[in-house]
mmCIF file of C-alpha atoms in Angstrom:
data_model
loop_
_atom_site.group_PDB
_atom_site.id
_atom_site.type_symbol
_atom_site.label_atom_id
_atom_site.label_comp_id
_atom_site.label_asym_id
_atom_site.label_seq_id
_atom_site.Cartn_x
_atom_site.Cartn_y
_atom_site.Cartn_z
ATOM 1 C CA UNK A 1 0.000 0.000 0.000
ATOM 2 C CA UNK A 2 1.246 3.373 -1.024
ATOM 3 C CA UNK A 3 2.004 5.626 2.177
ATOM 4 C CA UNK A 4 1.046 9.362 1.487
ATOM 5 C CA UNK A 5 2.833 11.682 -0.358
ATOM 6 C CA UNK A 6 5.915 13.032 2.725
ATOM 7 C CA UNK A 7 9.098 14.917 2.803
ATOM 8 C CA UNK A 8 12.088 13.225 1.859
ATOM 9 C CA UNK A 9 15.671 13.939 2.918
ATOM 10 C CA UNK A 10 17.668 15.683 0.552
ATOM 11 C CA UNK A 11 21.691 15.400 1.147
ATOM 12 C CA UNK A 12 23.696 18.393 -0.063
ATOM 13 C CA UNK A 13 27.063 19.906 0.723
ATOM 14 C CA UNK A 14 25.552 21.852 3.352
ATOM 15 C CA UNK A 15 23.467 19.287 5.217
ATOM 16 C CA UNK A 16 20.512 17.517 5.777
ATOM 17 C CA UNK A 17 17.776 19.392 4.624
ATOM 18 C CA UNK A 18 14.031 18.361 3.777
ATOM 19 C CA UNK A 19 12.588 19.139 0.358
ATOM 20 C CA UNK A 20 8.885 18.274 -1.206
ATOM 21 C CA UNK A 21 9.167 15.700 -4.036
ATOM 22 C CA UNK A 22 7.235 13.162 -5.587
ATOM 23 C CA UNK A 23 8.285 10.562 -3.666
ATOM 24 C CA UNK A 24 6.472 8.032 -2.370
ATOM 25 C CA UNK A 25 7.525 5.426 0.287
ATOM 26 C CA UNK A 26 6.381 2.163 -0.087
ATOM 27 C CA UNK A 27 8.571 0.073 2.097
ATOM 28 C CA UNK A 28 11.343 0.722 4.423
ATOM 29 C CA UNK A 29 12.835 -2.593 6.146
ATOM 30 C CA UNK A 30 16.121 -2.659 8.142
ATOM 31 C CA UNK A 31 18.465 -4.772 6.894
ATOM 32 C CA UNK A 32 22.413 -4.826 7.801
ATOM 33 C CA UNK A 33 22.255 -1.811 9.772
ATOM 34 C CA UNK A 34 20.693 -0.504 6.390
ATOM 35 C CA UNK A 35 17.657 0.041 5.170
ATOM 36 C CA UNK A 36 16.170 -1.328 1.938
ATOM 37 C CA UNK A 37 13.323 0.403 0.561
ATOM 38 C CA UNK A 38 10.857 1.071 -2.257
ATOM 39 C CA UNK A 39 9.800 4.134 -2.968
ATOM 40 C CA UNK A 40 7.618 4.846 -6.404
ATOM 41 C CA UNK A 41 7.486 8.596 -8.585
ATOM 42 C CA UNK A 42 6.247 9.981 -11.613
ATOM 43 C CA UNK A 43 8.741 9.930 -14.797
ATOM 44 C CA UNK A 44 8.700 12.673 -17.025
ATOM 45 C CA UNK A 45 10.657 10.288 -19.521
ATOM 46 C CA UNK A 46 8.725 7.513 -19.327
ATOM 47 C CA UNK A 47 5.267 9.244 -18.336
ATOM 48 C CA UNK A 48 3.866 7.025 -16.304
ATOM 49 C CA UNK A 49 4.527 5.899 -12.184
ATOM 50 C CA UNK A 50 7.293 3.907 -11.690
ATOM 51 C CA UNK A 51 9.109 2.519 -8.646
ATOM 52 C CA UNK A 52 12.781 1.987 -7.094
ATOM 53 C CA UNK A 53 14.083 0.044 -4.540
ATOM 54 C CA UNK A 54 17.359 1.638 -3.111
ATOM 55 C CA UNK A 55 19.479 -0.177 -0.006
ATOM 56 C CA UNK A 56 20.880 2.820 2.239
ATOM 57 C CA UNK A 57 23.665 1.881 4.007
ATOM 58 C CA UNK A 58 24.700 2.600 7.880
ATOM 59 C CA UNK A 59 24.710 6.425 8.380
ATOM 60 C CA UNK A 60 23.713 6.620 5.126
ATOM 61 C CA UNK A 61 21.825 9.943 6.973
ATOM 62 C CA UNK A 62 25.023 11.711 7.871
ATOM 63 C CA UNK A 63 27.843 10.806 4.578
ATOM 64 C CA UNK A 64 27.272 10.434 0.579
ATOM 65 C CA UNK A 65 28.471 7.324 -1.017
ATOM 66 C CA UNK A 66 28.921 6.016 -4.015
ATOM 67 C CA UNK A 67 26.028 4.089 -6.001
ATOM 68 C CA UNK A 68 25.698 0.728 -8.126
ATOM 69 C CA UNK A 69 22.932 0.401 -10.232
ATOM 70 C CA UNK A 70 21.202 -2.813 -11.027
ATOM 71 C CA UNK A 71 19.535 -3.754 -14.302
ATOM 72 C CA UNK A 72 17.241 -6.583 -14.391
ATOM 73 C CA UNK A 73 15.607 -9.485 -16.352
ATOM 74 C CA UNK A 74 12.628 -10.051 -18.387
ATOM 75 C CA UNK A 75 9.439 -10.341 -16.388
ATOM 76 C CA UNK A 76 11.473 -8.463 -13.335
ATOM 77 C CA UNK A 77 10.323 -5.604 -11.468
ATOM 78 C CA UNK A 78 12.332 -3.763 -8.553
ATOM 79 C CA UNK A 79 11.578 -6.646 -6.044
ATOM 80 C CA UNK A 80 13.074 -9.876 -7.804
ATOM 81 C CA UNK A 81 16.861 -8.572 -6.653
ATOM 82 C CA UNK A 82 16.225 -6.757 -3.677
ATOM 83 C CA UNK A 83 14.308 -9.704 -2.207
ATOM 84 C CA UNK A 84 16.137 -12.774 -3.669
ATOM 85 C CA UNK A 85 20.062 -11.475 -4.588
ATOM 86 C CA UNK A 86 21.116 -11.343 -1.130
ATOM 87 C CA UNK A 87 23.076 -7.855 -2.130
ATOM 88 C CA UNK A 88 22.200 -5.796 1.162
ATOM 89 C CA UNK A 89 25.200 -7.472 3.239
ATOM 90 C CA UNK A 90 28.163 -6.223 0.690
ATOM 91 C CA UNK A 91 26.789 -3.171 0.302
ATOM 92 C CA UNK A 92 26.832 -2.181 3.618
ATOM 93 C CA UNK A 93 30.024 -3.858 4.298
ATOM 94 C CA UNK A 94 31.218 -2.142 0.806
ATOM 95 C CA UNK A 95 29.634 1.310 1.699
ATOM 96 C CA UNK A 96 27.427 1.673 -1.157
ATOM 97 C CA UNK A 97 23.932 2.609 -2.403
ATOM 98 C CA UNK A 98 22.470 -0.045 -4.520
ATOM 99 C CA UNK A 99 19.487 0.993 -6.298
ATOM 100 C CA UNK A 100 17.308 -1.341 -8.648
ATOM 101 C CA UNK A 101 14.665 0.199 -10.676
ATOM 102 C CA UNK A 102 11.596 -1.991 -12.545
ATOM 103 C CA UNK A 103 12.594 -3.271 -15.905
ATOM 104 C CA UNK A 104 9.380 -0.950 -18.051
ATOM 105 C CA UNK A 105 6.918 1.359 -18.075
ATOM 106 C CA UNK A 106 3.692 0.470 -16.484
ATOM 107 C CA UNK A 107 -0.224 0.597 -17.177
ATOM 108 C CA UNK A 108 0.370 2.781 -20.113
ATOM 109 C CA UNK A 109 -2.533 1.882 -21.676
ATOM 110 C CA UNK A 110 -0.824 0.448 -25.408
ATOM 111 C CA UNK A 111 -2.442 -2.147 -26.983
ATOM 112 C CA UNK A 112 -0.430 -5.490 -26.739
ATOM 113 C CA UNK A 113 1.899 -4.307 -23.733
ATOM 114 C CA UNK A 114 0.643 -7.217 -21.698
ATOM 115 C CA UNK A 115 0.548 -9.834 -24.420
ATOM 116 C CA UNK A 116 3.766 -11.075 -24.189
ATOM 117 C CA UNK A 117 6.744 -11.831 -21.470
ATOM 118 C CA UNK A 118 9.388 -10.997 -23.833
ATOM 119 C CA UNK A 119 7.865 -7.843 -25.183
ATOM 120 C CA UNK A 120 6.368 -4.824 -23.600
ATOM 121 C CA UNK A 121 5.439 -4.759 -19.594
ATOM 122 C CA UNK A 122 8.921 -6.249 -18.243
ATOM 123 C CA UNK A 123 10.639 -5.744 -21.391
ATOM 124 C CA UNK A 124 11.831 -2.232 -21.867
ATOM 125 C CA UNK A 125 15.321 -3.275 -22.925
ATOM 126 C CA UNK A 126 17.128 -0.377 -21.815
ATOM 127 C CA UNK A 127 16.678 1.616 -25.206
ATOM 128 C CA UNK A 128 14.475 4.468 -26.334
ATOM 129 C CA UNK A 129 11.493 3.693 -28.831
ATOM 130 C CA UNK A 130 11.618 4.996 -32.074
ATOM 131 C CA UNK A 131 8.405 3.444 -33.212
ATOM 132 C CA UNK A 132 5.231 5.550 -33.045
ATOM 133 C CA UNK A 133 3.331 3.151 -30.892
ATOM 134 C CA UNK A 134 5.874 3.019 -28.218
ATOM 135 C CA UNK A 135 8.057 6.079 -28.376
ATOM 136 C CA UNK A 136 6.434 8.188 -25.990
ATOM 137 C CA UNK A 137 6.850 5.637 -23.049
ATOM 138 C CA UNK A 138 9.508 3.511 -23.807
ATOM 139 C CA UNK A 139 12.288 5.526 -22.946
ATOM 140 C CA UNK A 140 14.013 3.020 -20.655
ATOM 141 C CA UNK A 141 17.796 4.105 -21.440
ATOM 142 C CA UNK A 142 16.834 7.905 -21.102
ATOM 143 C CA UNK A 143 15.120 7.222 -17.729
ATOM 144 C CA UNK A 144 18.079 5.088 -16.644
ATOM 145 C CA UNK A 145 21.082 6.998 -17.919
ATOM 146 C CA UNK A 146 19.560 10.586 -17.065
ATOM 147 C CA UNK A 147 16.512 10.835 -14.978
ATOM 148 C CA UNK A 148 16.958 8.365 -12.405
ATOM 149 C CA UNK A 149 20.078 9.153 -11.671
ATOM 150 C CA UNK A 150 18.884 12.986 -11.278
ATOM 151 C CA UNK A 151 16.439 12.031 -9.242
ATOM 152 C CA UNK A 152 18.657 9.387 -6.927
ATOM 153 C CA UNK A 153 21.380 12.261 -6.798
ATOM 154 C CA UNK A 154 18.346 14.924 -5.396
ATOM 155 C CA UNK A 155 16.820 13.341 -2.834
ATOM 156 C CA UNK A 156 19.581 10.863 -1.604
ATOM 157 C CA UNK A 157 23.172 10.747 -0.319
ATOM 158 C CA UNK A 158 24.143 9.573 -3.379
ATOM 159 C CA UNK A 159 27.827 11.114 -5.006
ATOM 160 C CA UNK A 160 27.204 12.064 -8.712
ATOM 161 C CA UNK A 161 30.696 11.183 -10.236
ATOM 162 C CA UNK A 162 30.834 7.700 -8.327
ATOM 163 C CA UNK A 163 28.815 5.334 -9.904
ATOM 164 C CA UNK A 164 28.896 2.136 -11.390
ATOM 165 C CA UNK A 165 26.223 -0.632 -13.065
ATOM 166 C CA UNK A 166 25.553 -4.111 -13.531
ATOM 167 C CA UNK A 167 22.416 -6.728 -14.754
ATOM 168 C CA UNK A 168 21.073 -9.927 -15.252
ATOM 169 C CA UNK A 169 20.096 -11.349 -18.752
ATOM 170 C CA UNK A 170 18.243 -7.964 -20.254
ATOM 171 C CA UNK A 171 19.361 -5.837 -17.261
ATOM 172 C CA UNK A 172 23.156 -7.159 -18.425
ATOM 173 C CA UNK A 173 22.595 -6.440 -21.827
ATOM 174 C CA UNK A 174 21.507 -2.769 -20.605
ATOM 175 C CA UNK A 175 24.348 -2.368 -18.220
ATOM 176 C CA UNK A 176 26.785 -3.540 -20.733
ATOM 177 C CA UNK A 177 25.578 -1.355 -23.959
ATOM 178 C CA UNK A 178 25.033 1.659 -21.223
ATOM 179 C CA UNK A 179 28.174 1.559 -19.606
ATOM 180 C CA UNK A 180 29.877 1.332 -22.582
ATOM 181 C CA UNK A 181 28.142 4.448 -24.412
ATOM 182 C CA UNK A 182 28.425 6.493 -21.052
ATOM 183 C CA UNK A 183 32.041 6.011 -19.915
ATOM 184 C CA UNK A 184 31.818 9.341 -18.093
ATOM 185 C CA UNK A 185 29.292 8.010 -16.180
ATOM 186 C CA UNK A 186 29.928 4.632 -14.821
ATOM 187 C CA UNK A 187 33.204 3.881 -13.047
ATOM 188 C CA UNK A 188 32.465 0.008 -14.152
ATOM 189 C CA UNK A 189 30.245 -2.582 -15.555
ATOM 190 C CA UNK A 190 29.668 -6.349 -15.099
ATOM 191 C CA UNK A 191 26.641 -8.318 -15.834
ATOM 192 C CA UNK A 192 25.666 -11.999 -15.035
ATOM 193 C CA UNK A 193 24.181 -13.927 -18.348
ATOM 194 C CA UNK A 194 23.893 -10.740 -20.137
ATOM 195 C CA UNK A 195 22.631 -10.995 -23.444
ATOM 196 C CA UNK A 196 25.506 -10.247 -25.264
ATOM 197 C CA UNK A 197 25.064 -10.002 -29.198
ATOM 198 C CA UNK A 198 20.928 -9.099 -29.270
ATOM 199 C CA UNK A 199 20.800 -7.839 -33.124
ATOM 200 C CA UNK A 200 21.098 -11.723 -33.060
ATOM 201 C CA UNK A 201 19.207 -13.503 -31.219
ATOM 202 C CA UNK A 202 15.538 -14.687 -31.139
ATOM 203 C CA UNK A 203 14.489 -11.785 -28.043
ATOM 204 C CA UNK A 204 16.516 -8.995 -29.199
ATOM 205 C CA UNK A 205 15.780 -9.251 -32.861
ATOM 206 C CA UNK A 206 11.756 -9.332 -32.005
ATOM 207 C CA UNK A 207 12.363 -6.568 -29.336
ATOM 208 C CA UNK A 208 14.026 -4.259 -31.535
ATOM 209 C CA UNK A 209 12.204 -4.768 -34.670
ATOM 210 C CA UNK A 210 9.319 -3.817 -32.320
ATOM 211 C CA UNK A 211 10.634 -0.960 -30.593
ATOM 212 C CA UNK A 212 12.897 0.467 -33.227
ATOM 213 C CA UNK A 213 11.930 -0.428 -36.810
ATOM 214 C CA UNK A 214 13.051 -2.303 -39.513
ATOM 215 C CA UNK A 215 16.708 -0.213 -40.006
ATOM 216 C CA UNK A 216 19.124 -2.686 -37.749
ATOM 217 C CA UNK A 217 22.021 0.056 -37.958
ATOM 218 C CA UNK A 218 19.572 1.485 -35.219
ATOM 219 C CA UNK A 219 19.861 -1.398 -33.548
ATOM 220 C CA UNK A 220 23.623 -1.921 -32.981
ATOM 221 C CA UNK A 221 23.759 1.007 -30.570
ATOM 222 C CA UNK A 222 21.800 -1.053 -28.109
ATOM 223 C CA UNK A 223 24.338 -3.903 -28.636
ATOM 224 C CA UNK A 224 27.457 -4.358 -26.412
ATOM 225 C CA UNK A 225 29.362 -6.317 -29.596
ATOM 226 C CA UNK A 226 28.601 -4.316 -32.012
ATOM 227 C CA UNK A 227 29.588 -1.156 -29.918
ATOM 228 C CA UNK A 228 33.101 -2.971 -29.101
ATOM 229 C CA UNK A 229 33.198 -3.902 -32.415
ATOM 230 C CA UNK A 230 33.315 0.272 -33.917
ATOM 231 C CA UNK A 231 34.678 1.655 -30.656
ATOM 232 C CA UNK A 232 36.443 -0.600 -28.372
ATOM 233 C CA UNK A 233 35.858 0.180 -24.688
ATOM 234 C CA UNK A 234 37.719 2.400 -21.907
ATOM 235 C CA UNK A 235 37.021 0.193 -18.804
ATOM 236 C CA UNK A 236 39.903 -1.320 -17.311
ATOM 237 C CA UNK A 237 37.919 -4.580 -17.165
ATOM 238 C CA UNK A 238 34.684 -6.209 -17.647
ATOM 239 C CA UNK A 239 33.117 -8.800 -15.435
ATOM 240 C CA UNK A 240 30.840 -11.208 -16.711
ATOM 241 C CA UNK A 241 29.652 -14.454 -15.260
ATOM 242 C CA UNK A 242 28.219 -16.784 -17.425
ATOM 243 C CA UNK A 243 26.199 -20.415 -16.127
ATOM 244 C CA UNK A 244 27.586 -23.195 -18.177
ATOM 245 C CA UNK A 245 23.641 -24.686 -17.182
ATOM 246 C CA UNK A 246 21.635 -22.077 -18.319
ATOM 247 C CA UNK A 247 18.992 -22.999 -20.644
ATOM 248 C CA UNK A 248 18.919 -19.507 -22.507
ATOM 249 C CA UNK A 249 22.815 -19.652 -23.340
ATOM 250 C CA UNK A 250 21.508 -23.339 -24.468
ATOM 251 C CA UNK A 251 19.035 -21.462 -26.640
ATOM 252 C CA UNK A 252 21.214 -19.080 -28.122
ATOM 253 C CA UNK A 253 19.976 -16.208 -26.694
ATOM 254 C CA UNK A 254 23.360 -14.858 -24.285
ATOM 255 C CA UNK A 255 26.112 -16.051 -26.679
ATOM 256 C CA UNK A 256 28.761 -14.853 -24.613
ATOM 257 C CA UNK A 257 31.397 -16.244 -27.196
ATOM 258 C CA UNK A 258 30.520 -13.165 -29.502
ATOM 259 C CA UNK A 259 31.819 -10.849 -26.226
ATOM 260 C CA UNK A 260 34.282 -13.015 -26.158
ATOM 261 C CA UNK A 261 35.416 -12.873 -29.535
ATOM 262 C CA UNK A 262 35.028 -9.240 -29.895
ATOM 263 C CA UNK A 263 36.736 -8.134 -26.689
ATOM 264 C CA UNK A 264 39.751 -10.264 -27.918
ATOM 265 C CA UNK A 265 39.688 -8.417 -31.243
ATOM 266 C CA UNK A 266 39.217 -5.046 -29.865
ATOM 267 C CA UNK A 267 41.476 -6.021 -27.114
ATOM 268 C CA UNK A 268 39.551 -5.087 -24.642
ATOM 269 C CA UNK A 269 40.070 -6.712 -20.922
ATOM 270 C CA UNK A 270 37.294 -9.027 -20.399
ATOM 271 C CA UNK A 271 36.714 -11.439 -16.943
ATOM 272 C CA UNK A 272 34.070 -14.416 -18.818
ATOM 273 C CA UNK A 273 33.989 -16.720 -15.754
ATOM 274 C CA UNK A 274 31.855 -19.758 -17.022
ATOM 275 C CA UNK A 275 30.063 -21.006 -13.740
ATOM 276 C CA UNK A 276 29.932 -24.347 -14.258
ATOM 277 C CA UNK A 277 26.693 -25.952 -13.740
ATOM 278 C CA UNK A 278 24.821 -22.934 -12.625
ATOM 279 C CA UNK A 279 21.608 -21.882 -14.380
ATOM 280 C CA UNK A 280 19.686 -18.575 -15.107
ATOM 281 C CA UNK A 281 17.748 -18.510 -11.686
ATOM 282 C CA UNK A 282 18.960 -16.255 -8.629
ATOM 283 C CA UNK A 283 20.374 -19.127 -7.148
ATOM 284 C CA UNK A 284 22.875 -18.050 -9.175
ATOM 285 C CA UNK A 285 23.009 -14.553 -8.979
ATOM 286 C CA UNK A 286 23.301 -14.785 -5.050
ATOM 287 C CA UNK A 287 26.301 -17.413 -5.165
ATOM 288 C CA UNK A 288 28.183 -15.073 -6.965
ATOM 289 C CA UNK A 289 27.186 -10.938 -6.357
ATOM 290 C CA UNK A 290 29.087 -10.641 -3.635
ATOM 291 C CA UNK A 291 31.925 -10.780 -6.141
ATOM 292 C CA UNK A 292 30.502 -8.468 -8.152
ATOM 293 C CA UNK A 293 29.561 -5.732 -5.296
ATOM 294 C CA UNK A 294 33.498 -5.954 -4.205
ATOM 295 C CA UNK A 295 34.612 -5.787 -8.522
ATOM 296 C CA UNK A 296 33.062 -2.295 -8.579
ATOM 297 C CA UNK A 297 34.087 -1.125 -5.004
ATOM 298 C CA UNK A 298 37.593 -1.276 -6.216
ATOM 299 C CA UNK A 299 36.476 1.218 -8.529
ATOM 300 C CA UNK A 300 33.912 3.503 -6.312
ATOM 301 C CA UNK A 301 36.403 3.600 -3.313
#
């Protein structure tokens, strides 16, 4: 149940201070000397009501720190990591703000949004529509790239040149072709089962045609290879973790080799740890994100 529309803290350089915002709290829990909560607001990007969660650490009231964003999966929304990744403990042990927002627009009102797991609701993809139907919503890389981070930087102790992203599946294939258009912006990337090569494969070739047209040079700029492939990458390193399991690497939808094959060409540095005989689930995600918090610590800290 939403809780009424309140004053939320505001950190700046000279102090605490409160400030009216759109903000609403839906959760707050304690966790790790932490708290994780949800809050939801109105997008101007995405024009609709969508929600967060973000994990405050310890004293989170009285000093900034650094933030990691998390992109995730198909058929995700804000709770799927905060409830099942098990991220709160390195964060506060790490000194971070984690913050997760929902993976699409929602209750837009477009015909066909709901009719499919792997296309509309819980499939933005992390790009910005060009097609009439869904350009006025579906402005998932705008909202994640500018306005959230706006937003998070306003009304939270959040430092704006320290931070850093990462995903699972869709989320990685977001984190990866965002951090690597926006290296000003993210001290580092990492994704687990990203999908790395979408212009081909069965969900990001139906996605895209959707979304974006028929013209697939639009369609590279939303793809982690094919952005290696025309200009290479200025992270130090790359993290991805890769189930040797999963059924969707299996299907051809991940192909990690193509990252693989491209980093080596590009020479760009590139950590592909295949898990061996871990799936897609968050089983997965939780054996291994403590790794992952501490990877882009290094680089926050």
């Amino acid at each position: 149940m939403f809780l009424a529309l309140r004053q939320v803290r505001a950190f700046t350089d000279n102090g605490l201070r409160l400030i009216m915002s759109n903000l609403k709290e839906i959760s707050s829990v304690k966790s790790f000397g932490g708290f994780q909560k949800v809050y939801s607001h109105d997008s101007s990007e995405l024009k609709c009501e969508m929600k967060f969660g973000i994990f405050l650490p310890p004293d989170a009231d009285k000093t900034k720190y650094p933030v990691l964003y998390w992109l995730s999966g198909l058929t995700c929304t804000e709770q799927n990591f905060i409830t099942k990744a098990g991220c709160q403990k390195y964060a506060a042990e790490c000194k971070l703000i984690v913050v997760v927002p929902d993976t699409s627009p929602r209750g837009c009102k477009i015909e066909g949004e709901d009719d499919s797991y792997d296309f509309g609701s819980g499939a933005g993809f992390y790009l910005n529509a060009t097609e009439p139907k869904w350009k006025t919503n579906y402005r998932m890389y705008s909202y994640i790239v500018n306005e959230l981070p706006a937003f998070i930087e306003a009304n939270f102790p959040a430092i704006p040149d320290k931070k850093s992203i990462f995903g699972h599946s869709m989320g990685g294939l977001g984190a990866l072709q965002i951090a690597l258009k926006n290296s000003d912006k993210y001290k580092s990337v990492s994704a687990f089962s990203p999908i790395c090569n979408p212009v081909n494969c069965p969900w990001g070739i139906k996605a895209f045609t959707g979304y974006l047209g028929e013209d697939k040079t639009t369609w590279e700029e939303y793809d982690a290879c094919c952005l290696i492939t025309k200009h290479g990458s200025t992270y130090p390193d790359i993290l991805i973790d890769q189930g040797t399991a999963d059924n969707f690497l299996i299907d051809g939808q991940l192909n990690p080799d193509a990252m693989e094959k491209v980093c080596a060409e590009k020479k760009v540095p590139l950590t592909l740890r295949r898990q061996e005989g871990y799936d897609h689930s968050y089983y997965f995600i939780a054996t291994f994100v403590e790794d992952h918090v501490r990877f882009h610590a290094k680089f926050l800290q």
